[in-house]
Amino acid sequence: MSTRANTPADICILGGGIAGLWLAVHLAKTGRGVVLIERAALGDGQTIASQGIIHGGVKYALTGAASAASRAIARMPELWRNALAGDGPVDLRGVQVLSDRQWMWSTASLLSRMTALAGSKVIRTPVQLVRERAEVCPGLQPAPKGVDIYEVPEPVLEPRSLVASLARQAEALGVRLILGQARLEGQDVLAGSVRLSPAVVLLCAGGGNAGLLEQSAAAPMPRAQSRPLHMVLVRGPLPVVYGHCVAGLSDKPRVTIGTQDDPAMPGRRVWYIGGQIAEAGVHRDAQAQIAEAKRELAACIPWVTLDGLEWGTCRWERFEGLTASGDRPDEPVIVELTPSGGASNPGPRLLAIWPTKLAFAPLVGERVSAMLTADQPPADLNPGVGTPWRHATIAPLPWDRAQVLWSP
Ligand SMILES: Cc1cc2nc3c(=O)[nH]c(=O)nc-3n(C[C@H](O)[C@H](O)[C@H](O)COP(=O)(O)OP(=O)(O)OC[C@H]3O[C@@H](n4cnc5c(N)ncnc54)[C@H](O)[C@@H]3O)c2cc1C
């Protein structure tokens, strides 16, 4: 679709994942004119691939010591719950909540039980041992007595409805969601036939940030990393499960399972499985990863029959900024760059943003908004947006992609 628009916009966001879309809504609500440019489809990078878990830090506390990561993230479920209730800088009332909580369970070994207990004690999130099986998700109800199950008050959101809800809101606020591969050229942003000269450029392109930073020639060049995952997909007549199976003194659950209805076939569900298996499985091919997943599920959730299911895998990269010391960050990384033109010819303000987690989006919104409040929005810096532009649509979920090869 080709559209013409001449609304002035002073902030240009590059990348339509959770960071870009959340910021588009948050900043447009404060009266800023915003244009967002997305190279493929909204959510197409990590956001649609995510498991939609709004972490509150439980996963990070599994070693028994509250880390900086678990403290920074502890506020997030509350901020998201406010937004889901329509009370916050963005309104998420249109988002599908797959589950308003999760469960953490241990395999029957003593070590696993101790890990679950340690994780439950050291963080602010009130994790409680569930006494009645009827209170847990259906797929965990048949668990035998020796299996401890804890309730974790971390909601799970359907990522595609999250992306769609933010996109709708952004557009209602006058944000243009432009399809195109953005490039930085001097003081301008280019995407297809669109050329913009915004006052602020926000690099929210995940894996695309590295290339954009090189084009900007700005300094300091922030350090970033990518960490691969080999996720597992299972579909069939599966029960609903949301949660982590923990074992050993590791901050990684053995498996983290989320469930969605499969729109392709009524009654069929998809389990989307991450956790340690997805991290450790990056060097396995799909068949080896599926074989490992069958072993892990048989050990972690043996009461669910795995007969007659279809299996697939998909690979993703997580893109994260690095701290000054080169460590994995515990919070979002937001770096303001000094433009290459120097003081005489400064060009737009340039911020590189890595949320680190989907759950950190509200914190990204707060921090970037605070950094930009002193700016005076100029009247109209965007004559170029009057040229025709194509509208960005929403990316498909991982299991709806042709690349996934299903096997018995
Ligand atoms: C498998 C998986 C599961 C996860 N599960 C969770 C979870 O349950 N909970 C949680 O909190 N976090 C989770 N995460 C992490 C979370 O998904 C990411 O931290 C978050 O989505 C990153 O958002 P983003 O907007 O920075 O990047 P992205 O979602 O990657 O968006 C970047 C966008 O920029 C676009 N782009 C790139 N280059 C350009 C360019 N030059 N011009 C225009 N557009 C460009 C891309 O197409 C993409 O749409 C998970 C990550 C993965 C991979």
Coordinates of C-alpha atoms and ligand atoms in Angstrom, one line a residue:
M1 CA 0.0 0.0 0.0
S2 CA 1.2 3.5 -0.8
T3 CA 0.3 6.4 1.4
R4 CA 1.1 10.1 1.4
A5 CA 1.3 12.1 4.7
N6 CA 2.6 15.4 5.6
T7 CA 2.3 15.5 9.4
P8 CA 5.4 16.9 11.0
A9 CA 7.5 14.5 13.0
D10 CA 10.6 15.2 15.0
I11 CA 11.4 11.7 16.3
C12 CA 12.3 8.9 13.9
I13 CA 12.4 5.4 15.4
L14 CA 14.2 2.7 13.5
G15 CA 12.9 -0.8 14.2
G16 CA 9.3 -1.9 15.0
G17 CA 9.9 -4.4 17.8
I18 CA 8.8 -3.9 21.4
A19 CA 11.3 -1.1 22.0
G20 CA 10.4 0.9 18.9
L21 CA 6.6 0.4 19.2
W22 CA 6.5 1.1 23.0
L23 CA 8.5 4.3 22.5
A24 CA 6.4 5.3 19.5
V25 CA 3.2 5.2 21.7
H26 CA 4.8 6.6 24.8
L27 CA 6.4 9.6 23.0
A28 CA 3.5 10.3 20.7
K29 CA 1.3 10.6 23.8
T30 CA 3.6 13.3 25.1
G31 CA 2.8 15.3 22.0
R32 CA 5.9 14.4 20.0
G33 CA 5.6 13.8 16.3
V34 CA 6.9 10.3 15.6
V35 CA 7.7 8.2 12.5
L36 CA 8.7 4.6 12.8
I37 CA 10.5 2.7 10.1
E38 CA 10.5 -1.1 10.1
R39 CA 12.5 -3.2 7.6
A40 CA 10.5 -6.4 7.5
A41 CA 7.3 -6.6 9.5
L42 CA 6.4 -5.2 13.0
G43 CA 7.7 -7.5 15.7
D44 CA 9.7 -9.5 13.1
G45 CA 12.9 -9.7 15.1
Q46 CA 13.0 -11.0 18.7
T47 CA 9.6 -9.6 19.8
I48 CA 7.3 -12.0 17.9
A49 CA 9.7 -14.8 18.8
S50 CA 9.6 -14.1 22.5
Q51 CA 7.7 -16.3 24.9
G52 CA 5.8 -13.3 26.1
I53 CA 6.8 -13.8 29.8
I54 CA 6.8 -10.6 31.9
H55 CA 9.6 -11.6 34.2
G56 CA 9.7 -10.4 37.7
G57 CA 13.0 -12.0 38.4
V58 CA 12.2 -15.4 39.6
K59 CA 14.1 -17.1 36.9
Y60 CA 17.2 -15.1 37.9
A61 CA 17.0 -16.0 41.5
L62 CA 17.2 -19.7 41.0
T63 CA 20.8 -19.8 42.2
G64 CA 19.5 -18.6 45.6
A65 CA 21.2 -15.2 45.5
A66 CA 19.2 -12.2 44.4
S67 CA 21.2 -10.8 41.6
A68 CA 21.1 -7.3 40.2
A69 CA 19.1 -8.7 37.3
S70 CA 16.4 -10.0 39.6
R71 CA 16.2 -6.7 41.5
A72 CA 16.0 -4.5 38.3
I73 CA 13.2 -6.5 36.8
A74 CA 11.1 -6.9 40.0
R75 CA 9.0 -3.9 39.2
M76 CA 8.1 -4.9 35.7
P77 CA 5.1 -7.2 36.2
E78 CA 3.3 -4.4 38.1
L79 CA 4.0 -1.8 35.4
W80 CA 2.7 -4.2 32.8
R81 CA -0.4 -5.0 34.9
N82 CA -1.1 -1.3 35.1
A83 CA -0.8 -1.0 31.3
L84 CA -3.0 -4.1 30.8
A85 CA -5.6 -2.3 32.9
G86 CA -5.4 0.8 30.7
D87 CA -3.5 2.7 33.3
G88 CA 0.0 3.8 32.2
P89 CA 1.8 5.5 29.4
V90 CA 0.6 2.9 27.0
D91 CA -2.8 1.2 27.0
L92 CA -2.6 -2.6 26.7
R93 CA -6.2 -3.4 27.2
G94 CA -6.4 -5.0 23.7
V95 CA -3.6 -7.5 24.5
Q96 CA -4.3 -11.1 24.9
V97 CA -3.1 -12.3 28.3
L98 CA -2.4 -16.0 27.8
S99 CA -2.0 -16.6 31.5
D100 CA -2.0 -14.1 34.4
R101 CA 0.6 -16.2 36.3
Q102 CA 3.1 -19.0 35.7
W103 CA 4.2 -22.1 37.6
M104 CA 7.6 -23.3 38.5
W105 CA 7.9 -27.0 39.3
S106 CA 10.7 -29.3 40.2
T107 CA 11.4 -32.8 39.1
A108 CA 11.3 -35.1 42.1
S109 CA 15.0 -34.9 43.0
L110 CA 16.0 -33.2 46.3
L111 CA 18.4 -30.9 44.5
S112 CA 15.6 -29.6 42.2
R113 CA 13.3 -29.0 45.2
M114 CA 16.0 -27.0 47.0
T115 CA 16.6 -24.9 43.9
A116 CA 12.9 -24.0 43.6
L117 CA 12.8 -23.1 47.3
A118 CA 15.9 -21.0 47.0
G119 CA 14.5 -19.1 44.1
S120 CA 11.3 -18.4 45.9
K121 CA 12.9 -16.9 48.9
V122 CA 15.4 -14.4 47.6
I123 CA 13.4 -12.1 45.5
R124 CA 10.6 -9.7 46.1
T125 CA 8.2 -11.6 43.9
P126 CA 6.0 -13.6 46.2
V127 CA 6.4 -17.2 45.0
Q128 CA 4.2 -19.6 46.8
L129 CA 4.1 -23.3 47.1
V130 CA 0.8 -24.5 45.7
R131 CA -1.2 -26.8 48.0
E132 CA -4.0 -27.8 45.8
R133 CA -3.4 -29.3 42.3
A134 CA -6.7 -27.7 41.1
E135 CA -5.0 -24.3 41.4
V136 CA -2.3 -24.9 38.8
C137 CA -2.6 -24.9 35.0
P138 CA -4.2 -28.1 33.5
G139 CA -1.0 -29.6 32.2
L140 CA 0.5 -29.7 35.7
Q141 CA -2.5 -30.9 37.6
P142 CA -1.7 -34.7 37.1
A143 CA 1.8 -34.2 38.6
P144 CA 2.5 -36.7 41.4
K145 CA 2.8 -35.7 45.0
G146 CA 6.6 -35.6 45.0
V147 CA 6.6 -32.8 42.5
D148 CA 6.5 -29.4 44.2
I149 CA 4.8 -26.7 42.2
Y150 CA 5.2 -22.9 43.0
E151 CA 3.0 -20.2 41.7
V152 CA 4.9 -17.3 40.1
P153 CA 3.0 -14.1 39.6
E154 CA 4.5 -13.3 36.2
P155 CA 2.0 -12.8 33.4
V156 CA 2.4 -14.3 29.9
L157 CA 1.3 -12.2 27.0
E158 CA 0.5 -13.2 23.4
P159 CA 3.3 -11.3 21.5
R160 CA 1.4 -10.8 18.3
S161 CA -1.6 -9.2 20.0
L162 CA 0.9 -7.0 21.9
V163 CA 2.5 -5.8 18.7
A164 CA -0.9 -5.3 17.1
S165 CA -2.2 -3.3 20.0
L166 CA 0.8 -1.0 20.1
A167 CA 0.7 -0.5 16.3
R168 CA -3.0 0.4 16.5
Q169 CA -2.4 2.9 19.3
A170 CA 0.6 4.4 17.5
E171 CA -1.4 5.0 14.4
A172 CA -4.3 6.4 16.3
L173 CA -1.8 8.9 17.7
G174 CA -0.6 9.9 14.2
V175 CA 2.5 7.8 14.1
R176 CA 3.4 6.6 10.6
L177 CA 4.6 3.0 10.5
I178 CA 6.7 2.9 7.4
L179 CA 7.9 -0.3 5.8
G180 CA 11.5 0.1 4.6
Q181 CA 15.1 -0.7 5.4
A182 CA 16.4 2.4 7.2
R183 CA 19.8 3.9 6.5
L184 CA 21.6 6.8 8.1
E185 CA 23.2 9.2 5.7
G186 CA 24.8 12.4 7.1
Q187 CA 22.0 14.0 9.1
D188 CA 19.2 12.2 7.4
V189 CA 17.4 8.9 7.7
L190 CA 16.5 7.2 4.4
A191 CA 14.1 4.4 3.7
G192 CA 13.1 3.7 0.1
S193 CA 12.0 7.0 -1.4
V194 CA 11.5 8.5 2.1
R195 CA 14.1 11.0 3.4
L196 CA 13.7 12.4 6.9
S197 CA 15.7 15.0 8.8
P198 CA 14.5 14.4 12.4
A199 CA 15.7 16.0 15.5
V200 CA 16.0 12.7 17.3
V201 CA 16.8 9.2 15.9
L202 CA 16.2 6.2 18.2
L203 CA 18.0 3.0 17.1
C204 CA 15.6 0.2 18.2
A205 CA 16.6 -2.2 15.4
G206 CA 17.8 -5.1 17.6
G207 CA 20.2 -7.0 15.3
G208 CA 20.1 -4.1 12.8
N209 CA 21.5 -1.6 15.3
A210 CA 25.1 -2.6 14.5
G211 CA 24.8 -1.7 10.8
L212 CA 23.0 1.6 11.6
L213 CA 25.7 2.5 14.2
E214 CA 28.4 2.0 11.6
Q215 CA 26.6 4.2 9.1
S216 CA 26.2 6.9 11.8
A217 CA 30.0 7.0 12.4
A218 CA 29.0 8.5 15.8
A219 CA 30.9 7.9 19.0
P220 CA 31.3 6.2 21.4
M221 CA 30.4 3.0 19.5
P222 CA 28.4 1.0 22.1
R223 CA 29.3 -2.6 22.6
A224 CA 26.6 -5.2 21.8
Q225 CA 26.3 -9.0 21.7
S226 CA 24.1 -11.6 20.2
R227 CA 23.2 -14.8 21.9
P228 CA 21.5 -17.6 19.9
L229 CA 18.6 -19.8 20.9
H230 CA 17.3 -23.0 19.3
M231 CA 13.7 -23.1 20.4
V232 CA 11.5 -26.2 20.2
L233 CA 7.9 -26.4 18.9
V234 CA 5.5 -29.2 19.6
R235 CA 1.9 -29.4 18.4
G236 CA -1.0 -31.7 19.0
P237 CA -3.7 -32.4 21.6
L238 CA -1.5 -30.9 24.4
P239 CA -2.7 -29.5 27.8
V240 CA -2.1 -25.9 28.7
V241 CA 1.2 -25.3 30.5
Y242 CA 2.9 -22.0 31.5
G243 CA 6.0 -22.3 33.4
H244 CA 9.5 -23.4 34.2
C245 CA 10.8 -26.8 35.2
V246 CA 13.8 -26.2 37.4
A247 CA 16.7 -28.5 38.3
G248 CA 20.2 -28.1 39.7
L249 CA 21.7 -24.9 41.0
S250 CA 21.5 -23.0 37.7
D251 CA 19.8 -19.8 36.8
K252 CA 18.4 -21.5 33.7
P253 CA 15.2 -23.7 34.0
R254 CA 15.6 -27.0 32.1
V255 CA 12.6 -26.1 30.0
T256 CA 10.3 -23.1 29.9
I257 CA 6.9 -24.0 28.3
G258 CA 4.3 -21.7 26.9
T259 CA 1.1 -22.7 25.2
Q260 CA -1.0 -21.2 22.4
D261 CA -4.0 -22.5 20.5
D262 CA -3.1 -23.3 16.9
P263 CA -5.3 -21.2 14.6
A264 CA -4.5 -23.7 11.8
M265 CA -6.5 -26.4 13.5
P266 CA -9.2 -26.1 16.1
G267 CA -8.4 -28.1 19.2
R268 CA -4.7 -28.3 18.5
R269 CA -2.2 -26.5 20.7
V270 CA 1.4 -25.5 20.3
W271 CA 4.0 -25.7 23.0
Y272 CA 6.8 -23.2 22.5
I273 CA 9.7 -24.4 24.5
G274 CA 12.8 -22.4 25.7
G275 CA 15.1 -22.5 28.7
Q276 CA 18.3 -24.4 29.0
I277 CA 17.4 -26.7 26.2
A278 CA 17.2 -23.8 23.7
E279 CA 20.6 -22.4 24.9
A280 CA 22.4 -25.7 25.0
G281 CA 20.9 -26.8 21.7
V282 CA 22.3 -24.1 19.5
H283 CA 24.9 -26.5 18.1
R284 CA 22.5 -29.4 17.5
D285 CA 20.7 -29.8 14.2
A286 CA 16.9 -29.8 14.2
Q287 CA 16.5 -33.6 14.6
A288 CA 19.1 -33.8 17.4
Q289 CA 17.3 -30.9 19.2
I290 CA 13.9 -32.6 18.8
A291 CA 15.4 -35.9 20.2
E292 CA 16.8 -34.0 23.2
A293 CA 13.4 -32.2 23.7
K294 CA 11.6 -35.6 23.8
R295 CA 14.1 -36.8 26.5
E296 CA 13.8 -33.5 28.5
L297 CA 10.0 -33.4 28.4
A298 CA 9.8 -37.1 29.4
A299 CA 12.0 -36.2 32.4
C300 CA 10.4 -32.9 33.3
I301 CA 6.7 -33.5 32.6
P302 CA 6.4 -37.3 32.4
W303 CA 2.7 -37.3 33.1
V304 CA 1.9 -35.8 29.6
T305 CA 1.9 -38.3 26.8
L306 CA 4.2 -37.4 23.9
D307 CA 2.6 -39.8 21.5
G308 CA 1.2 -38.6 18.2
L309 CA 2.7 -35.1 18.4
E310 CA 4.5 -33.1 15.7
W311 CA 7.8 -31.5 16.4
G312 CA 9.8 -28.6 15.0
T313 CA 12.4 -26.1 15.9
C314 CA 13.3 -22.5 15.1
R315 CA 16.5 -20.5 15.7
W316 CA 16.7 -16.9 16.9
E317 CA 19.3 -14.5 18.1
R318 CA 18.9 -12.3 21.2
F319 CA 20.6 -8.9 20.7
E320 CA 21.7 -7.1 23.8
G321 CA 23.9 -4.2 24.7
L322 CA 26.9 -4.8 26.9
T323 CA 27.8 -3.0 30.1
A324 CA 31.0 -0.8 30.2
S325 CA 32.8 -3.8 31.7
G326 CA 31.6 -6.0 28.8
D327 CA 29.1 -8.0 31.0
R328 CA 25.6 -9.0 30.1
P329 CA 23.4 -6.2 31.3
D330 CA 20.8 -6.5 34.1
E331 CA 18.7 -3.7 32.7
P332 CA 18.0 -2.0 29.3
V333 CA 21.0 -0.5 27.7
I334 CA 20.4 3.1 26.3
V335 CA 23.4 4.9 24.9
E336 CA 23.4 8.5 23.7
L337 CA 25.9 9.0 20.9
T338 CA 27.9 12.0 19.9
P339 CA 27.1 12.9 16.3
S340 CA 30.0 12.7 13.8
G341 CA 29.4 16.3 12.6
G342 CA 30.8 17.8 15.8
A343 CA 29.4 20.8 17.6
S344 CA 29.2 23.0 14.5
N345 CA 27.0 20.5 12.6
P346 CA 25.5 18.3 15.3
G347 CA 22.7 16.6 13.3
P348 CA 20.0 14.6 15.2
R349 CA 20.3 13.3 18.7
L350 CA 21.1 9.7 18.4
L351 CA 20.2 7.0 21.0
A352 CA 21.0 3.3 20.6
I353 CA 18.6 1.1 22.6
W354 CA 18.6 -2.5 23.6
P355 CA 15.8 -3.4 26.0
T356 CA 17.6 -6.6 27.1
K357 CA 14.1 -8.2 27.7
L358 CA 10.6 -7.6 26.4
A359 CA 9.6 -7.2 30.0
F360 CA 11.8 -4.1 30.3
A361 CA 9.8 -2.1 27.7
P362 CA 8.1 0.2 30.3
L363 CA 11.5 1.0 31.8
V364 CA 12.8 1.9 28.3
G365 CA 9.8 4.1 27.9
E366 CA 10.4 5.9 31.2
R367 CA 14.1 6.4 30.6
V368 CA 14.1 7.6 27.0
S369 CA 11.1 9.9 27.6
A370 CA 13.1 11.5 30.6
M371 CA 16.1 11.9 28.3
L372 CA 14.1 13.7 25.7
T373 CA 11.9 16.0 27.9
A374 CA 14.3 18.9 27.6
D375 CA 14.0 18.9 23.8
Q376 CA 11.9 21.5 22.1
P377 CA 10.1 19.8 19.2
P378 CA 10.8 21.7 16.0
A379 CA 7.8 22.7 13.8
D380 CA 8.4 20.5 10.7
L381 CA 11.6 18.7 9.9
N382 CA 10.1 16.2 7.5
P383 CA 9.3 17.5 4.1
G384 CA 10.5 14.2 2.8
V385 CA 7.7 12.1 4.4
G386 CA 5.3 13.6 1.9
T387 CA 6.7 11.1 -0.7
P388 CA 4.8 7.7 -1.1
W389 CA 5.6 5.2 1.6
R390 CA 4.5 1.6 2.3
H391 CA 2.7 0.6 5.5
A392 CA 4.4 -2.0 7.8
T393 CA 2.3 -5.0 8.7
I394 CA 2.6 -7.4 11.6
A395 CA 5.0 -10.4 11.5
P396 CA 3.7 -14.0 11.9
L397 CA 4.2 -16.1 15.0
P398 CA 7.1 -18.6 14.9
W399 CA 4.9 -21.7 14.3
D400 CA 3.1 -20.0 11.5
R401 CA 6.2 -19.7 9.4
A402 CA 7.0 -21.8 6.4
Q403 CA 10.6 -22.3 7.6
V404 CA 9.4 -24.6 10.4
L405 CA 9.7 -28.2 9.3
W406 CA 7.3 -30.4 11.3
S407 CA 8.2 -34.1 11.9
P408 CA 6.6 -36.9 14.1
Ligands
LIG1 C1 13.2 -16.9 21.4 C2 13.2 -15.7 22.4 C3 12.3 -15.7 23.5 C4 12.3 -14.6 24.3 N1 11.4 -14.6 25.4 C5 11.3 -13.5 26.2 C6 10.3 -13.5 27.2 O1 9.5 -14.4 27.4 N2 10.3 -12.4 28.0 C7 11.1 -11.3 27.8 O2 11.0 -10.4 28.6 N3 12.0 -11.3 26.8 C8 12.1 -12.4 26.0 N4 13.0 -12.4 24.9 C9 13.8 -11.2 24.7 C10 13.0 -10.1 24.0 O3 12.2 -10.8 22.9 C11 13.9 -9.0 23.4 O4 14.7 -8.5 24.4 C12 13.0 -7.9 22.8 O5 12.0 -8.4 22.0 C13 13.9 -7.0 22.0 O6 13.1 -6.0 21.4 P1 13.7 -5.0 20.3 O7 12.6 -4.1 20.0 O8 14.9 -4.4 20.8 O9 14.2 -5.8 19.1 P2 13.4 -6.7 17.9 O10 12.1 -7.3 18.4 O11 14.4 -7.6 17.4 O12 13.0 -5.5 16.9 C14 13.9 -4.9 16.1 C15 13.2 -4.6 14.8 O13 14.1 -3.8 14.0 C16 13.9 -4.1 12.6 N5 15.1 -3.6 11.9 C17 16.4 -4.1 11.9 N6 17.2 -3.4 11.1 C18 16.4 -2.4 10.6 C19 16.7 -1.3 9.7 N7 17.9 -1.1 9.2 N8 15.6 -0.5 9.4 C20 14.4 -0.7 9.9 N9 14.1 -1.7 10.8 C21 15.1 -2.5 11.1 C22 13.8 -5.6 12.7 O14 13.1 -6.1 11.5 C23 12.9 -5.8 13.9 O15 11.5 -5.8 13.6 C24 13.1 -13.5 24.1 C25 13.9 -13.5 22.9 C26 14.0 -14.5 22.1 C27 14.8 -14.5 20.9

